[in-house]
Short mmCIF file of C-alpha atoms in Angstrom, two decimals:
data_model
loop_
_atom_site.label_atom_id
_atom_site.label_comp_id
_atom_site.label_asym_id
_atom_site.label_seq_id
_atom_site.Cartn_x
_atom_site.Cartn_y
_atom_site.Cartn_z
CA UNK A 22 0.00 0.00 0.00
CA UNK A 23 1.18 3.39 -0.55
CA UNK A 24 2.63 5.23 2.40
CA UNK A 25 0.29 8.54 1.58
CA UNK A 26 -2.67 6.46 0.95
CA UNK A 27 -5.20 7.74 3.64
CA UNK A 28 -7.51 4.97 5.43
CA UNK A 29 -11.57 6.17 5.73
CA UNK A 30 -11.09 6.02 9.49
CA UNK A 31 -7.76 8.14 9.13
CA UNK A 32 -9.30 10.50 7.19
CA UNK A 33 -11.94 10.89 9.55
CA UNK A 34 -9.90 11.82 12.40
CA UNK A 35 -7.85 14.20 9.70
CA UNK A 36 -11.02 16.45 8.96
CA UNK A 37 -12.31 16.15 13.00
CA UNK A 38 -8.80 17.63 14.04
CA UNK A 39 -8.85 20.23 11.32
CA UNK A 40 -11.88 21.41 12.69
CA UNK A 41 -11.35 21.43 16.22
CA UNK A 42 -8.33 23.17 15.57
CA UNK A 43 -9.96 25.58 12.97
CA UNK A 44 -13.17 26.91 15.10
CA UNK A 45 -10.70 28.12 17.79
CA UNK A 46 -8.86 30.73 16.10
CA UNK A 47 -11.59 31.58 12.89
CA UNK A 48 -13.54 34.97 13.80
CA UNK A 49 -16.88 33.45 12.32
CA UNK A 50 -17.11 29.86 13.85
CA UNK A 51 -16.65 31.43 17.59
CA UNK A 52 -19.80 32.72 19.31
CA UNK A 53 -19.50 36.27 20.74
CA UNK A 54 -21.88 37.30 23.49
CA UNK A 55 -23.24 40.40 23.39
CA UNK A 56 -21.92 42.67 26.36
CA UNK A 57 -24.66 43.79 28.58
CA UNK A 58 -24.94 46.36 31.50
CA UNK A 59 -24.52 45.55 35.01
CA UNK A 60 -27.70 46.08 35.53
CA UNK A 61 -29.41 43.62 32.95
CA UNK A 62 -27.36 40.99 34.43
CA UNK A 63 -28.98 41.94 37.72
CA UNK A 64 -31.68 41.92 36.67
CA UNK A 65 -31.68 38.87 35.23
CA UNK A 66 -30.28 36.95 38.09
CA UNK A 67 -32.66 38.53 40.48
CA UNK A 68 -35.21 37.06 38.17
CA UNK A 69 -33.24 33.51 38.22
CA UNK A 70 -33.19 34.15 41.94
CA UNK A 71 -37.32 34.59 42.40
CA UNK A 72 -37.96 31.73 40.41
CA UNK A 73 -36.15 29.95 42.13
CA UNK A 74 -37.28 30.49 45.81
CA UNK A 75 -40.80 30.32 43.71
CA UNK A 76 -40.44 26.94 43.14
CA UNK A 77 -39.13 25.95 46.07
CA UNK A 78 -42.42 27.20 48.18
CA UNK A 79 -44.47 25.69 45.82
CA UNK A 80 -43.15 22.48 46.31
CA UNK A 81 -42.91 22.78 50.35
CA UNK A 82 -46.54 23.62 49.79
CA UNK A 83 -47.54 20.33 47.83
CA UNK A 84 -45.34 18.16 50.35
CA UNK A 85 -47.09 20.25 53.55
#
């Protein structure tokens, strides 16, 4: 067989490395988050916060 023939399973891991390796650096395959004010993200964990304690009563009141 010839030394630069390339296996399917070979191949495979060639093209799954090249990606891995490719979304890390490449501008348009990483996900940017939008930067918020402090005071959405309180907000929004205040919100996180209710709901939780929310739940949490409702369910002492369905064991009680």
């Amino acid at each position: 067989m010839n030394a630069h023939a390339l296996t399917y399973p070979a191949l495979q891991r060639r093209l799954i490395s090249t990606r891995r390796s490719r979304a890390l650096f490449l501008p348009r395959t990483t996900q940017h988050v939008r930067s918020q004010s402090v005071l959405a993200e309180l907000a929004r964990a205040a919100v996180a916060v209710l709901a939780l304690a929310t739940w949490c009563v409702s369910l002492l009141l369905i064991a009680g």
